[in-house]
């Protein structure tokens, strides 16, 4: 009995030790308390959350957050100015992550102000040599979106050989539909921008001059202006209700649905690295109620569908690349918009490759989508014409915490960033490729975009792998 009691006390002590907040070795007592409070809060989030955080959380730095771009930049932090710019960026991500987490998992009334803690720790990190040593010697790493164990169990080497031919055949089918005349097209878009190319070039030039690494870290006001200026017109072949774009909202029973009475375009600015340069990327996401079945057994059909169109700007702010995916990560398509770049010869799965050379200065682009599949059927140049239906521009991050009927907030996505109501039948036969729930819609940062090989939509070196400068 005494032995059992002793074992029980030891177990309690171990559990208590694990539950207590670790002390920070990076900061003195006041800041260490802030680290403890933030760490404790995120532990409570991890224990109870039914949603995915917007960015990668690294427990060593609970006041920061990381995406694949920021983690790719840790090898460039050779001077004070470069360090400050990088810290400003990951702190901005940390602030956004904390804001969304607090909406979904509120702190008790009277608790320590975590936002103030986040700001204080960021300020103290700038001149903290121990912090920078850890960042450079043991940098944060965003985990893969692939489940490798499925590839082992599913005999991936054999499955990939079969898949390559079928992927190529599907891409041929998609390309054959390009430029066909759409039935009953309806155009959607935001109001035309009044920016001129000289203003955009000046905006990016000023941002680059402030960066020792040539990274144009764009402020929030200029983000809005850029996203508005290059916002495309979407021409949608409209044959059923599923072809009506709308806002992602929570309805009866706090279940997600697409409100087609509120046509919306979700926008986000990100960054990529290509040919030694850091380039801004403008993301535009259009949601639809669903993808209707094309036959009695259609494993690709289901509720919800969305298309993410991304425009990468060159050093002067001109569109250089347009690429897109469906919000499941499927159908990666790359349009080259300049004759200064070309496609690399790749073995294995390639994106759908297209070229559209733009006049200078670049006019507004129109993206044409087919009915049902909402496949990009063409990209063309348009003037500043008014669309048939106006789209309300909304921040992409707003989809992560939707207001409920009870005036709280809820994420439509689950712990892995998947929209559960959008699961597809294809998951039952595509699982050996390691993609989590193939065909299902998912939140930004969770997009695996290749079945053969391993690629992520937000990989900072994606275009270095796919493209080459001429």
PDB file of C-alpha atoms in Angstrom, residues 56 63 193 341 421:
ATOM      1  CA  UNK A  56       2.609  27.726 -37.371  1.00  0.00           C
ATOM      2  CA  UNK A  63       4.306  35.764 -29.139  1.00  0.00           C
ATOM      3  CA  UNK A 193      -8.931  51.116 -59.189  1.00  0.00           C
ATOM      4  CA  UNK A 341      10.421  33.600 -67.629  1.00  0.00           C
ATOM      5  CA  UNK A 421     -18.888  19.694 -44.758  1.00  0.00           C
TER       6      UNK A 421
END
